[in-house]
Coordinates of C-alpha atoms in Angstrom, one line a residue:
M22 CA 18.4 -0.7 57.7
L23 CA 17.4 2.9 57.4
N24 CA 19.7 3.3 54.4
L25 CA 18.0 0.3 52.6
T26 CA 14.5 1.7 53.5
F27 CA 15.5 5.1 52.1
R28 CA 16.7 3.6 48.9
I29 CA 13.6 1.6 48.4
L30 CA 11.5 4.7 49.0
C31 CA 13.5 6.7 46.5
C32 CA 13.1 3.9 43.9
L33 CA 9.3 4.0 44.5
I34 CA 9.1 7.7 44.1
F35 CA 11.2 7.5 41.0
L36 CA 8.9 4.8 39.5
N37 CA 5.8 6.6 40.4
G38 CA 7.1 9.8 39.0
S39 CA 8.0 8.0 35.7
L40 CA 4.6 6.4 35.5
F41 CA 2.9 9.8 36.2
A42 CA 5.0 11.4 33.5
Q43 CA 4.1 8.8 31.0
E44 CA 0.4 9.0 31.8
N45 CA 0.6 12.7 31.5
A46 CA 2.3 12.5 28.1
L47 CA -0.3 9.9 26.9
A48 CA -3.1 12.3 28.1
K49 CA -1.6 15.2 26.0
I50 CA -1.3 12.9 23.0
N51 CA -4.9 11.7 23.4
T52 CA -6.2 15.3 23.8
E53 CA -4.3 16.5 20.6
G54 CA -5.2 13.4 18.6
F55 CA -8.9 13.2 19.4
Q56 CA -9.9 16.8 20.2
N57 CA -7.7 18.6 17.7
S58 CA -7.4 16.0 15.0
Q59 CA -6.2 17.1 11.5
V60 CA -5.9 13.6 10.0
F61 CA -9.1 13.8 7.9
E62 CA -8.2 17.2 6.5
L63 CA -4.8 15.7 5.6
V64 CA -6.2 12.8 3.6
E65 CA -8.8 15.1 2.0
E66 CA -6.2 17.5 0.7
L67 CA -3.8 14.8 -0.3
S68 CA -6.5 12.9 -2.1
D69 CA -8.5 15.7 -3.7
S70 CA -5.8 18.1 -4.5
Y71 CA -2.7 15.8 -5.1
G72 CA -4.2 12.4 -6.1
P73 CA -3.6 10.3 -8.0
R74 CA 0.1 9.8 -7.3
L75 CA 1.4 7.3 -9.8
T76 CA 5.1 6.5 -9.4
G77 CA 7.5 8.5 -11.5
T78 CA 5.0 11.2 -12.4
N79 CA 5.1 15.0 -12.0
Q80 CA 2.0 14.7 -9.8
Y81 CA 3.6 12.3 -7.4
Y82 CA 6.5 14.8 -7.0
T83 CA 4.2 17.8 -6.4
A84 CA 2.5 15.7 -3.7
A85 CA 5.8 14.8 -2.2
Q86 CA 6.7 18.6 -2.0
W87 CA 3.4 19.2 -0.2
A88 CA 4.1 16.4 2.3
K89 CA 7.6 17.8 3.0
M90 CA 6.1 21.3 3.5
K91 CA 3.5 20.0 5.9
L92 CA 6.0 18.1 8.0
E93 CA 8.3 21.1 8.2
S94 CA 5.5 23.4 9.2
W95 CA 4.9 21.2 12.3
G96 CA 8.5 21.4 13.3
V97 CA 9.6 18.0 12.1
N98 CA 13.4 17.9 11.6
K99 CA 15.6 16.9 8.7
V100 CA 12.8 16.5 6.2
E101 CA 14.3 15.4 2.9
L102 CA 13.1 14.1 -0.5
E103 CA 15.5 11.1 -0.9
P104 CA 15.9 9.8 -4.4
Y105 CA 15.1 6.1 -5.0
C106 CA 15.1 5.4 -8.8
D107 CA 16.9 6.8 -11.8
D108 CA 14.9 4.8 -14.5
C109 CA 11.4 4.8 -13.2
L110 CA 9.2 6.3 -15.9
G111 CA 6.3 8.7 -15.5
W112 CA 3.0 8.3 -17.4
D113 CA 0.5 11.1 -17.9
L114 CA -3.1 10.5 -19.0
K115 CA -4.6 13.3 -21.1
S116 CA -7.7 11.9 -22.7
F117 CA -9.4 8.5 -23.5
N118 CA -12.7 7.0 -24.6
V119 CA -14.0 3.4 -25.3
E120 CA -17.3 2.7 -27.0
V121 CA -18.8 -0.1 -28.9
T122 CA -20.4 1.1 -32.2
S123 CA -21.8 -2.2 -33.6
P124 CA -24.1 -4.1 -33.5
N125 CA -25.5 -1.4 -31.2
Y126 CA -24.0 1.4 -29.3
I127 CA -22.5 0.8 -25.8
K128 CA -20.7 3.3 -23.7
I129 CA -17.9 1.1 -22.2
E130 CA -17.0 1.8 -18.5
S131 CA -13.2 1.8 -18.8
Y132 CA -9.9 3.3 -17.7
P133 CA -6.5 2.7 -19.3
Y134 CA -3.7 0.7 -17.6
A135 CA -0.7 2.8 -16.8
W136 CA 2.5 3.0 -19.0
T137 CA 0.7 1.8 -22.1
K138 CA 1.2 3.5 -25.4
D139 CA -0.8 6.3 -27.1
S140 CA -3.3 5.0 -29.6
Q141 CA -2.3 7.6 -32.2
G142 CA -5.7 9.0 -32.6
V143 CA -9.1 7.5 -32.9
Q144 CA -9.2 3.7 -33.9
E145 CA -12.2 1.6 -34.8
T146 CA -11.7 -2.2 -34.8
E147 CA -13.3 -5.6 -34.5
I148 CA -13.1 -7.4 -31.1
I149 CA -11.8 -10.9 -30.9
F150 CA -11.7 -13.1 -27.7
I151 CA -8.7 -15.1 -26.7
E152 CA -9.7 -17.3 -23.8
N153 CA -6.7 -19.4 -22.6
L154 CA -3.9 -16.9 -21.8
N155 CA -1.7 -19.3 -19.9
D156 CA -0.1 -21.0 -22.9
L157 CA 1.7 -18.4 -25.0
E158 CA 2.9 -21.0 -27.6
Q159 CA -0.7 -22.1 -28.1
I160 CA -1.8 -18.5 -28.6
K161 CA 0.9 -18.0 -31.2
K162 CA -0.1 -21.1 -33.1
S163 CA -3.8 -20.3 -33.0
W164 CA -3.6 -16.5 -33.6
A165 CA -0.5 -15.9 -35.7
G166 CA -1.6 -13.8 -38.7
K167 CA -5.1 -13.1 -37.4
L168 CA -4.6 -10.1 -35.0
K169 CA -3.8 -7.3 -37.4
G170 CA -6.0 -4.3 -36.8
K171 CA -8.0 -6.1 -34.0
T172 CA -8.8 -5.4 -30.3
V173 CA -8.2 -8.4 -28.1
L174 CA -10.7 -9.2 -25.3
L175 CA -8.5 -11.0 -22.8
G176 CA -10.2 -14.2 -21.4
K177 CA -8.7 -13.7 -17.9
N178 CA -10.8 -13.0 -14.9
I179 CA -14.0 -13.7 -16.7
P180 CA -16.8 -12.4 -14.4
K181 CA -18.8 -14.9 -12.4
L182 CA -21.8 -12.7 -11.7
K183 CA -24.5 -15.5 -11.5
G184 CA -25.0 -18.2 -9.0
S185 CA -23.0 -21.5 -9.2
T186 CA -23.1 -24.8 -7.5
S187 CA -19.8 -23.9 -5.7
G188 CA -21.4 -20.7 -4.2
N189 CA -18.9 -18.5 -6.2
N190 CA -21.1 -15.6 -6.7
I191 CA -19.5 -12.2 -6.1
M192 CA -22.9 -10.5 -6.1
L193 CA -23.7 -12.2 -2.8
D194 CA -20.6 -11.0 -1.1
P195 CA -20.9 -8.0 1.4
L196 CA -19.4 -4.8 0.1
S197 CA -18.1 -3.7 3.6
S198 CA -17.3 -5.4 6.9
R199 CA -15.4 -5.2 10.1
H200 CA -13.4 -7.9 11.7
S201 CA -15.5 -9.9 14.1
E202 CA -14.4 -10.7 17.6
E203 CA -14.5 -14.3 16.6
K204 CA -12.1 -13.8 13.8
L205 CA -9.8 -11.6 15.9
T206 CA -9.7 -14.3 18.7
E207 CA -9.1 -17.0 16.1
A208 CA -6.1 -15.0 14.8
E209 CA -4.8 -14.5 18.3
G210 CA -4.8 -18.2 18.8
S211 CA -2.6 -18.8 15.7
L212 CA 0.6 -20.6 16.6
V213 CA 2.7 -19.9 13.4
P214 CA 2.5 -17.5 10.5
D215 CA 0.9 -19.4 7.7
P216 CA -1.3 -18.7 4.5
D217 CA -4.5 -19.6 6.6
N218 CA -4.6 -16.3 8.2
P219 CA -8.1 -15.9 9.6
L220 CA -8.0 -12.1 9.0
G221 CA -7.2 -12.2 5.3
P222 CA -4.7 -13.3 2.6
S223 CA -1.2 -14.0 3.6
M224 CA 1.9 -15.7 2.2
G225 CA 2.9 -16.9 5.6
N226 CA 6.4 -16.6 6.6
M227 CA 8.1 -15.9 3.2
T228 CA 11.5 -14.3 3.2
L229 CA 12.1 -11.0 1.3
P230 CA 14.2 -12.7 -1.5
Q231 CA 11.3 -15.2 -2.0
I232 CA 8.8 -12.3 -2.1
L233 CA 10.9 -10.3 -4.5
N234 CA 11.4 -13.4 -6.7
L235 CA 7.6 -13.9 -6.8
M236 CA 7.0 -10.3 -7.5
D237 CA 9.5 -10.3 -10.4
K238 CA 7.7 -13.3 -12.0
Y239 CA 4.3 -11.6 -11.5
L240 CA 5.3 -8.1 -12.7
G241 CA 6.7 -9.4 -16.0
A242 CA 4.3 -12.3 -16.6
D243 CA 2.3 -10.6 -19.3
R244 CA 5.1 -8.9 -21.3
P245 CA 5.8 -11.7 -23.8
M246 CA 2.0 -12.0 -24.6
F247 CA 1.7 -8.3 -25.2
A248 CA 4.9 -8.3 -27.3
F249 CA 3.3 -10.9 -29.5
F250 CA 0.1 -8.8 -29.8
E251 CA 2.1 -5.8 -30.9
E252 CA 4.2 -7.8 -33.4
E253 CA 1.0 -9.2 -34.9
G254 CA -0.4 -5.7 -35.4
A255 CA -3.2 -5.8 -32.8
L256 CA -4.3 -2.3 -32.0
A257 CA -5.6 -2.6 -28.4
A258 CA -6.6 -4.9 -25.5
L259 CA -9.5 -5.0 -23.1
G260 CA -9.3 -6.8 -19.7
T261 CA -11.3 -6.9 -16.5
T262 CA -11.3 -8.1 -12.9
N263 CA -14.0 -10.1 -11.2
L264 CA -15.4 -7.2 -9.1
H265 CA -18.9 -5.8 -8.7
P266 CA -20.4 -4.2 -11.8
G267 CA -19.1 -0.6 -12.5
I268 CA -15.8 -1.0 -10.6
L269 CA -12.7 -0.7 -12.7
H270 CA -9.3 -2.2 -11.7
P271 CA -6.5 -0.9 -14.0
S272 CA -3.6 -2.1 -12.0
G273 CA -1.2 -4.8 -13.2
T274 CA 0.9 -3.1 -15.9
Y275 CA 4.6 -2.7 -14.8
N276 CA 6.3 -1.4 -17.8
N277 CA 7.5 1.5 -15.7
R278 CA 11.3 1.1 -16.2
E279 CA 13.3 2.8 -19.0
G280 CA 14.0 0.2 -21.8
L281 CA 10.9 -1.9 -21.3
S282 CA 8.3 -2.0 -24.1
Q283 CA 5.2 -0.2 -23.1
G284 CA 2.8 -2.4 -25.3
I285 CA -0.4 -1.6 -27.1
P286 CA -3.2 0.6 -25.6
Y287 CA -4.7 -1.5 -22.9
F288 CA -8.0 -0.7 -21.0
A289 CA -9.5 -2.1 -17.9
I290 CA -13.3 -2.4 -18.5
S291 CA -16.1 -3.2 -16.0
A292 CA -17.0 -6.8 -15.4
D293 CA -20.5 -6.2 -16.7
D294 CA -19.3 -4.7 -20.0
F295 CA -16.8 -7.4 -20.3
G296 CA -19.5 -10.0 -19.7
R297 CA -21.8 -8.5 -22.3
L298 CA -19.0 -8.4 -25.0
H299 CA -18.0 -11.9 -24.1
R300 CA -21.5 -13.2 -24.5
M301 CA -22.1 -11.3 -27.8
I302 CA -18.9 -12.9 -29.3
K303 CA -19.9 -16.4 -28.1
K304 CA -23.3 -16.0 -29.8
G305 CA -21.6 -15.1 -33.1
K306 CA -22.1 -11.4 -33.0
Q307 CA -19.2 -9.3 -34.1
P308 CA -18.9 -6.2 -31.9
K309 CA -16.8 -3.3 -33.1
V310 CA -15.1 -0.9 -30.7
K311 CA -14.0 2.7 -31.2
F312 CA -11.4 4.1 -28.8
H313 CA -8.6 6.6 -28.4
L314 CA -5.9 7.0 -25.8
D315 CA -3.9 10.2 -25.5
S316 CA -1.0 9.6 -22.9
E317 CA 2.6 10.5 -22.5
I318 CA 5.5 8.5 -21.2
Y319 CA 8.6 10.3 -19.9
L320 CA 11.6 9.9 -17.6
E321 CA 12.0 12.5 -14.9
P322 CA 14.3 11.0 -12.2
K323 CA 13.7 13.8 -9.8
N324 CA 10.1 12.7 -9.4
N325 CA 11.2 9.4 -7.7
V326 CA 11.6 10.3 -4.1
N327 CA 10.8 9.0 -0.6
I328 CA 9.8 11.6 2.0
I329 CA 11.9 11.2 5.2
G330 CA 11.6 13.3 8.4
E331 CA 12.2 12.9 12.1
I332 CA 11.6 14.2 15.5
T333 CA 15.1 14.1 17.1
G334 CA 15.3 12.3 20.4
S335 CA 15.8 14.3 23.6
D336 CA 18.1 11.8 25.4
P337 CA 21.8 12.2 24.8
K338 CA 22.4 8.4 24.7
L339 CA 19.1 7.1 23.1
K340 CA 18.6 9.7 20.4
N341 CA 20.8 7.7 18.0
E342 CA 18.2 4.9 18.2
I343 CA 15.2 5.1 15.9
V344 CA 11.6 4.4 16.2
M345 CA 10.4 4.3 12.7
I346 CA 6.9 4.6 11.1
G347 CA 5.9 4.4 7.4
A348 CA 3.4 4.1 4.6
H349 CA 3.6 4.1 0.9
F350 CA 2.8 7.4 -0.7
D351 CA 2.3 6.3 -4.3
T352 CA -1.0 5.2 -5.8
W353 CA -2.5 3.8 -9.0
H354 CA -4.0 6.3 -11.4
A355 CA -7.7 5.7 -11.8
S356 CA -8.7 7.6 -8.6
S357 CA -7.4 9.8 -5.9
G358 CA -5.8 7.0 -3.9
A359 CA -7.7 7.8 -0.7
T360 CA -7.6 4.4 0.9
D361 CA -4.5 3.1 -0.8
N362 CA -2.6 4.6 0.6
G363 CA -3.6 8.2 1.3
A364 CA -5.2 7.1 4.5
G365 CA -2.0 5.3 5.7
S366 CA 0.2 8.3 4.7
A367 CA -2.1 10.8 6.4
V368 CA -2.2 8.8 9.6
M369 CA 1.6 8.5 9.8
M370 CA 1.9 12.3 9.1
E371 CA -0.7 13.0 11.8
V372 CA 1.3 10.9 14.3
M373 CA 4.3 13.3 13.7
R374 CA 2.0 16.3 14.0
I375 CA 0.4 15.0 17.3
L376 CA 3.8 14.3 18.8
K377 CA 5.0 17.9 18.0
A378 CA 1.8 19.7 18.9
S379 CA 1.4 17.8 22.2
G380 CA 4.9 18.9 23.5
V381 CA 6.1 15.5 24.5
K382 CA 9.8 14.8 24.4
P383 CA 10.5 11.3 23.1
K384 CA 13.9 10.0 24.3
R385 CA 14.6 8.2 20.9
T386 CA 14.4 9.6 17.5
I387 CA 11.1 9.1 15.8
R388 CA 11.4 8.9 11.9
I389 CA 8.8 8.8 9.3
G390 CA 9.2 7.3 5.8
L391 CA 6.7 7.8 3.1
W392 CA 7.7 5.5 0.2
G393 CA 7.3 5.7 -3.5
G394 CA 7.2 2.8 -5.9
E395 CA 5.6 0.4 -3.5
E396 CA 2.9 -0.6 -6.0
Q397 CA 5.7 -1.6 -8.5
G398 CA 7.5 -3.9 -6.0
Y399 CA 8.8 -2.0 -2.9
I400 CA 11.1 0.2 -5.0
G401 CA 11.2 3.2 -2.6
S402 CA 11.6 1.3 0.7
L403 CA 13.9 -1.2 -0.8
S404 CA 16.2 1.6 -2.1
Y405 CA 16.2 3.3 1.4
A406 CA 17.0 0.0 3.2
E407 CA 19.9 -0.9 0.8
K408 CA 21.3 2.7 1.2
H409 CA 21.1 2.7 5.0
F410 CA 21.3 -1.0 6.0
G411 CA 23.1 -2.8 3.3
K412 CA 22.3 -4.9 0.1
V413 CA 19.5 -7.5 0.5
S414 CA 22.1 -10.1 -0.5
D415 CA 24.7 -9.0 2.1
A416 CA 25.7 -11.7 4.7
K417 CA 26.0 -9.0 7.3
F418 CA 24.2 -5.7 7.4
K419 CA 25.3 -2.2 8.4
K420 CA 25.3 -1.1 12.0
E421 CA 22.6 1.5 11.2
S422 CA 20.0 -1.4 11.0
E423 CA 20.7 -2.2 14.6
Q424 CA 19.8 1.3 15.7
V425 CA 16.2 0.9 14.6
S426 CA 14.1 -0.3 17.5
V427 CA 11.0 -0.9 15.4
Y428 CA 9.3 -0.2 12.1
L429 CA 5.4 0.1 12.1
N430 CA 3.7 0.3 8.7
M431 CA 0.2 1.2 7.7
D432 CA -1.2 -0.1 4.4
N433 CA -4.4 -1.9 4.6
G434 CA -7.0 0.8 3.7
A435 CA -8.8 3.2 5.9
G436 CA -10.2 0.8 8.5
M437 CA -9.8 1.2 12.2
M438 CA -6.7 -0.3 13.9
K439 CA -7.5 -3.6 15.7
G440 CA -3.9 -4.6 16.7
I441 CA -0.7 -5.7 15.3
Y442 CA 0.6 -8.6 13.1
L443 CA 3.6 -9.9 15.0
Q444 CA 5.4 -11.2 11.9
G445 CA 6.5 -14.3 13.7
N446 CA 8.2 -12.4 16.5
E447 CA 6.9 -14.0 19.6
A448 CA 9.3 -12.1 21.8
V449 CA 7.6 -8.9 21.3
R450 CA 4.1 -10.0 22.2
P451 CA 4.3 -9.2 26.0
V452 CA 5.8 -5.8 25.1
F453 CA 2.9 -4.8 22.8
K454 CA 0.4 -6.3 25.2
E455 CA 1.6 -3.8 27.8
L456 CA 2.0 -0.8 25.5
L457 CA -1.5 -1.1 24.1
K458 CA -3.2 -1.4 27.5
P459 CA -3.9 2.4 27.6
Y460 CA -6.0 1.9 24.4
A461 CA -7.7 -1.4 25.2
R462 CA -11.0 0.4 25.6
L463 CA -10.9 1.1 21.9
G464 CA -10.4 -2.5 21.0
V465 CA -7.0 -2.0 19.4
D466 CA -5.1 -4.6 21.6
H467 CA -5.4 -7.7 19.4
L468 CA -2.0 -9.4 18.6
T469 CA -1.4 -12.3 16.3
I470 CA 1.7 -14.2 15.3
Q471 CA 0.4 -14.1 11.8
N472 CA 1.7 -11.8 9.0
T473 CA 0.3 -10.0 6.0
N474 CA 2.7 -9.8 3.2
F475 CA 3.3 -7.6 0.2
T476 CA 3.8 -4.2 1.7
D477 CA 6.9 -2.3 2.9
H478 CA 7.3 -3.9 6.3
D479 CA 8.6 -7.0 4.5
V480 CA 11.7 -5.0 3.6
F481 CA 12.6 -4.0 7.1
N482 CA 11.8 -7.4 8.5
H483 CA 14.6 -8.8 6.2
Y484 CA 17.2 -6.8 8.1
N485 CA 16.1 -8.3 11.4
I486 CA 14.4 -5.1 12.5
P487 CA 11.2 -5.7 14.4
A488 CA 8.8 -4.7 11.6
F489 CA 5.1 -4.9 11.8
Q490 CA 2.0 -4.3 9.8
I491 CA -1.1 -2.9 11.6
I492 CA -4.3 -5.0 11.8
Q493 CA -7.2 -3.0 10.3
D494 CA -10.9 -3.5 9.7
P495 CA -11.2 -4.4 6.0
L496 CA -14.3 -2.1 5.3
N497 CA -14.5 -1.8 1.5
Y498 CA -10.8 -2.2 0.8
Q499 CA -10.7 -5.5 -1.1
S500 CA -14.3 -5.4 -2.3
V501 CA -14.4 -1.8 -3.8
T502 CA -11.4 0.5 -3.4
H503 CA -8.2 -1.5 -3.8
H504 CA -6.5 -0.3 -7.0
T505 CA -9.8 0.8 -8.5
N506 CA -11.6 3.8 -9.8
M507 CA -13.5 3.9 -6.5
D508 CA -10.5 4.6 -4.3
V509 CA -12.0 7.9 -3.2
L510 CA -12.5 10.0 0.0
E511 CA -16.1 8.9 0.4
Y512 CA -14.8 5.5 1.5
V513 CA -12.7 6.9 4.3
P514 CA -14.3 7.1 7.9
E515 CA -13.0 10.0 9.9
K516 CA -13.3 8.3 13.3
D517 CA -11.2 5.3 12.2
L518 CA -8.3 7.6 11.1
M519 CA -8.5 9.5 14.4
V520 CA -8.1 6.3 16.4
N521 CA -5.3 5.0 14.1
A522 CA -3.2 8.2 14.4
T523 CA -3.8 8.7 18.1
V524 CA -3.1 5.1 19.2
L525 CA 0.0 5.0 17.0
A526 CA 1.3 8.2 18.4
G527 CA 0.9 6.9 21.9
L528 CA 2.5 3.6 20.9
V529 CA 5.5 5.1 19.3
Y530 CA 6.0 7.5 22.2
Q531 CA 6.0 4.7 24.6
I532 CA 8.5 2.6 22.5
A533 CA 10.7 5.7 22.3
Q534 CA 10.7 5.9 26.1
R535 CA 11.5 2.3 26.9
P536 CA 14.9 1.5 28.5
D537 CA 15.6 -1.1 25.8
K538 CA 14.9 -1.5 22.1
L539 CA 12.2 -4.0 21.1
P540 CA 13.4 -7.6 21.0
R541 CA 14.4 -8.9 17.6
K542 CA 13.7 -12.4 16.2
Q543 CA 16.2 -15.0 17.3

């Protein structure tokens, strides 16, 4: 009887000691993350000094070298620039201008789309409007022989800036918002991942091959049309997105692989300028545009790198298991990429800094991946996964995939963390519920079975790794900054980043200390 009592007492002492050790470690993490935060300085330096970071460019590579240096300065181990693409092109913008010269002068708010050709000097042309862009054969029948020396105003995303009976009036939409408790509660009550995600757009429970197939169709959808424009001798194209006036959205050209045609000079213009030109043409006016685009397309394979680093685990047995965090490092080119995805990259870098600076000793290895080429279809993370885990099409994956306990991704802007999308993995709900308890006072403990697609966690999920995207407040992400000329530091709230980095540091530390890896989908 004494022996049993003694053993129970020893177990209680051990459990209490382990609990105290974990609470002490989280206290150190919280102190470092909140009181000594460097996360805003990171996103400021990354955005202002190294943005934009368009895939394949010299500027991206310079930023990657900076990230490597930062991680190494904190004592992160095995920091490498791992190649991911041999044929991804760079594109440097040197100078451009777009203005209407007739019937009256208009300075056009514009920005060139990436990987489009140089204009070969200043050009002045008439503008013609092509409305139905969904039927290429009809376009060819209607416009063959009529495009030479013209600029095409593309009748896609025609702005809806005035009221309508359907209530579709973008001018009435709020520019910034946070998730309401009502929406978060509704999302928590979801039973299955589906497109009706209360927190925002989702493709439900699509598989990676389905997503990649959808992306492939989308990324190449406009190439035949632009090939026709070029064959017919059109000199340029103007397009827009239905956003608030003054916001430019020059993403959507994906001619970034060697061997693809780059197409004619193509400019994103503001919705208000587009609307004005459209109305002038409808009224029989004949606007003329003067423009130039000075740009350079080049191939420099060394620029195409992921940034990988780790904090090696302290436990002899568990250090071969990986707790992985990541964010995409590349951006579009019209701004500094502060919210997409400078904020996510800076948060994940700060997680590594906090863990090193706080002196905690995680049992498992914690690895960071900052991915290139995400905006062009997961190129960087997909290359990493196929190198380490096996081809997407493989029936059985490499053992290395089984060593990864979790992959946590951040790529929904600069808003505060509210919880985790569980990606259909019901088994992990009670685990995250327990691990987020220390941070419940911050309101970051919301869990939903829903998913949000189209970022790098989709890749890891395919390999049956528990892979999750963070729920974040939307703020101005979709309304103002996403892929636009307004993706700048002024839309990044410092407190939100501090919460994100500190909570994630505490979360990955706890996962690294667990007796078992996180449960996988069955």
